[in-house]
Each structure stands twice: as structure tokens, then as C-alpha cells.
PDB file of C-alpha atoms in Angstrom:
ATOM      1  CA  MET A  68       7.425   8.800  -7.515  1.00  0.00           C
ATOM      2  CA  VAL A  69       8.137  12.338  -6.489  1.00  0.00           C
ATOM      3  CA  THR A  70       4.810  13.989  -7.111  1.00  0.00           C
ATOM      4  CA  ALA A  71       2.477  14.524  -4.264  1.00  0.00           C
ATOM      5  CA  LEU A  72      -0.598  12.400  -4.163  1.00  0.00           C
ATOM      6  CA  ASN A  73      -3.830  13.211  -2.634  1.00  0.00           C
ATOM      7  CA  GLN A  74      -6.009  10.378  -3.465  1.00  0.00           C
ATOM      8  CA  PRO A  75      -5.329   6.644  -2.953  1.00  0.00           C
ATOM      9  CA  SER A  76      -6.800   5.872  -6.279  1.00  0.00           C
ATOM     10  CA  SER A  77      -3.977   7.547  -7.963  1.00  0.00           C
ATOM     11  CA  LEU A  78      -1.863   4.710  -6.854  1.00  0.00           C
ATOM     12  CA  ILE A  79      -3.999   1.949  -8.170  1.00  0.00           C
ATOM     13  CA  HIS A  80      -1.521   1.133 -10.922  1.00  0.00           C
ATOM     14  CA  GLU A  81       0.960   0.227  -8.201  1.00  0.00           C
ATOM     15  CA  ILE A  82      -1.280  -2.604  -6.996  1.00  0.00           C
ATOM     16  CA  GLN A  83      -0.599  -6.232  -7.980  1.00  0.00           C
ATOM     17  CA  LEU A  84      -2.615  -9.449  -7.501  1.00  0.00           C
ATOM     18  CA  GLU A  85      -0.277 -12.131  -6.246  1.00  0.00           C
ATOM     19  CA  LYS A  86      -0.903 -15.917  -5.564  1.00  0.00           C
ATOM     20  CA  VAL A  87      -0.042 -16.826  -1.997  1.00  0.00           C
ATOM     21  CA  GLY A  88      -0.642 -20.532  -1.265  1.00  0.00           C
ATOM     22  CA  ASP A  89      -4.353 -21.063  -2.417  1.00  0.00           C
ATOM     23  CA  TRP A  90      -5.152 -17.269  -2.094  1.00  0.00           C
ATOM     24  CA  ASN A  91      -4.973 -14.301  -4.547  1.00  0.00           C
ATOM     25  CA  LEU A  92      -4.068 -11.301  -2.480  1.00  0.00           C
ATOM     26  CA  PHE A  93      -3.383  -7.776  -3.236  1.00  0.00           C
ATOM     27  CA  LYS A  94      -0.032  -6.431  -2.850  1.00  0.00           C
ATOM     28  CA  PHE A  95       1.934  -3.345  -3.501  1.00  0.00           C
ATOM     29  CA  SER A  96       4.313  -3.338  -6.343  1.00  0.00           C
ATOM     30  CA  GLU A  97       8.097  -3.446  -5.383  1.00  0.00           C
ATOM     31  CA  SER A  98       8.606   0.214  -6.194  1.00  0.00           C
ATOM     32  CA  LEU A  99       5.628   1.287  -4.141  1.00  0.00           C
ATOM     33  CA  GLN A 100       6.705  -0.815  -1.079  1.00  0.00           C
ATOM     34  CA  LEU A 101      10.121   0.732  -1.390  1.00  0.00           C
ATOM     35  CA  ARG A 102       8.809   4.195  -1.581  1.00  0.00           C
ATOM     36  CA  MET A 103       6.459   3.745   1.469  1.00  0.00           C
ATOM     37  CA  GLU A 104       9.649   2.421   3.349  1.00  0.00           C
ATOM     38  CA  SER A 105      11.696   5.304   2.353  1.00  0.00           C
ATOM     39  CA  LEU A 106       8.942   7.790   3.335  1.00  0.00           C
ATOM     40  CA  LEU A 107       8.623   6.028   6.629  1.00  0.00           C
ATOM     41  CA  GLU A 108      12.406   6.485   7.144  1.00  0.00           C
ATOM     42  CA  LYS A 109      12.319  10.155   6.403  1.00  0.00           C
ATOM     43  CA  LYS A 110       9.324  10.648   8.776  1.00  0.00           C
ATOM     44  CA  LYS A 111      11.308   8.811  11.500  1.00  0.00           C
ATOM     45  CA  ALA A 112      14.240  11.103  10.838  1.00  0.00           C
ATOM     46  CA  ASP A 113      12.111  14.116  10.834  1.00  0.00           C
ATOM     47  CA  GLU A 114      13.050  14.929   7.276  1.00  0.00           C
ATOM     48  CA  ILE A 115       9.862  14.470   5.478  1.00  0.00           C
ATOM     49  CA  THR A 116       8.353  17.356   3.376  1.00  0.00           C
ATOM     50  CA  ILE A 117       4.646  18.343   3.424  1.00  0.00           C
ATOM     51  CA  ASP A 118       4.140  16.879  -0.153  1.00  0.00           C
ATOM     52  CA  GLU A 119       5.698  13.536   1.058  1.00  0.00           C
ATOM     53  CA  ILE A 120       3.422  13.540   4.185  1.00  0.00           C
ATOM     54  CA  ALA A 121       0.548  13.614   1.834  1.00  0.00           C
ATOM     55  CA  GLU A 122       2.005  10.922  -0.392  1.00  0.00           C
ATOM     56  CA  LEU A 123       2.551   8.787   2.795  1.00  0.00           C
ATOM     57  CA  SER A 124      -0.911   9.294   3.844  1.00  0.00           C
ATOM     58  CA  ALA A 125      -2.315   8.160   0.601  1.00  0.00           C
ATOM     59  CA  ILE A 126      -0.118   5.074   0.483  1.00  0.00           C
ATOM     60  CA  GLY A 127      -1.147   4.349   4.068  1.00  0.00           C
ATOM     61  CA  GLU A 128      -4.849   4.704   3.192  1.00  0.00           C
ATOM     62  CA  LEU A 129      -4.358   2.189   0.344  1.00  0.00           C
ATOM     63  CA  ASP A 130      -2.532  -0.181   2.493  1.00  0.00           C
ATOM     64  CA  ARG A 131      -5.377  -0.013   5.102  1.00  0.00           C
ATOM     65  CA  ILE A 132      -7.913  -0.773   2.384  1.00  0.00           C
ATOM     66  CA  PHE A 133      -6.127  -3.647   0.777  1.00  0.00           C
ATOM     67  CA  THR A 134      -5.250  -5.206   4.280  1.00  0.00           C
ATOM     68  CA  HIS A 135      -8.903  -5.202   4.880  1.00  0.00           C
ATOM     69  CA  ILE A 136      -9.809  -6.721   1.513  1.00  0.00           C
ATOM     70  CA  ASN A 137      -7.127  -9.316   1.960  1.00  0.00           C
ATOM     71  CA  ALA A 138      -8.546 -10.136   5.397  1.00  0.00           C
ATOM     72  CA  MET A 139     -12.023 -10.632   3.993  1.00  0.00           C
ATOM     73  CA  LEU A 140     -10.816 -12.888   1.155  1.00  0.00           C
ATOM     74  CA  ALA A 141      -8.922 -14.952   3.647  1.00  0.00           C
ATOM     75  CA  ALA A 142     -11.898 -15.261   5.855  1.00  0.00           C
ATOM     76  CA  GLN A 143     -14.064 -16.320   2.931  1.00  0.00           C
ATOM     77  CA  ASN A 144     -11.636 -18.902   1.869  1.00  0.00           C
ATOM     78  CA  ASP A 145     -11.643 -20.375   5.384  1.00  0.00           C
ATOM     79  CA  ASN A 146     -15.540 -20.484   5.331  1.00  0.00           C
ATOM     80  CA  GLN A 147     -15.479 -22.631   2.140  1.00  0.00           C
TER      81      GLN A 147
END
């Protein structure tokens, strides 16, 4: 994944639904997870490019969205 991404929706194909216990949760694909970790390491080492900053921002936005959705699903399951 080398191209700069401006919209989190451009990463939607990298999202998987995974059964965890009784819950179905949204997760990043392994390749997207590894890419995010690589970009975070580059940022930490102050070696990240402007395009990579935009890509990391899009991945982070998607991470926040799916963390929120997963929390809502977990809360709904607890209330049933």
C-alpha cells in the first residue's frame, strides 16, 4: 500500500468481520494492520513522508470508527 489515501472509505476493502466469542467484530486485515504499524514506526523515527502522514490519518480515522462500532455492538450484546 504505497499510494496516499485521503478518505478512510478507500480502505473499506481492508476490513474483515471476525467472530470473537459470541460477537462478530470489525477488524483490519493483516496487511492493513502491518501497514499501520509500519507507518507508526516511521512516524516515531521521524522518517514519515507527507503522503504517509495522510495515509496514517485515514487508517487512524477508520480505526476510530470501527472501534466505536465494535463498542456499540458489544454493548448491544450485553443488553440482550
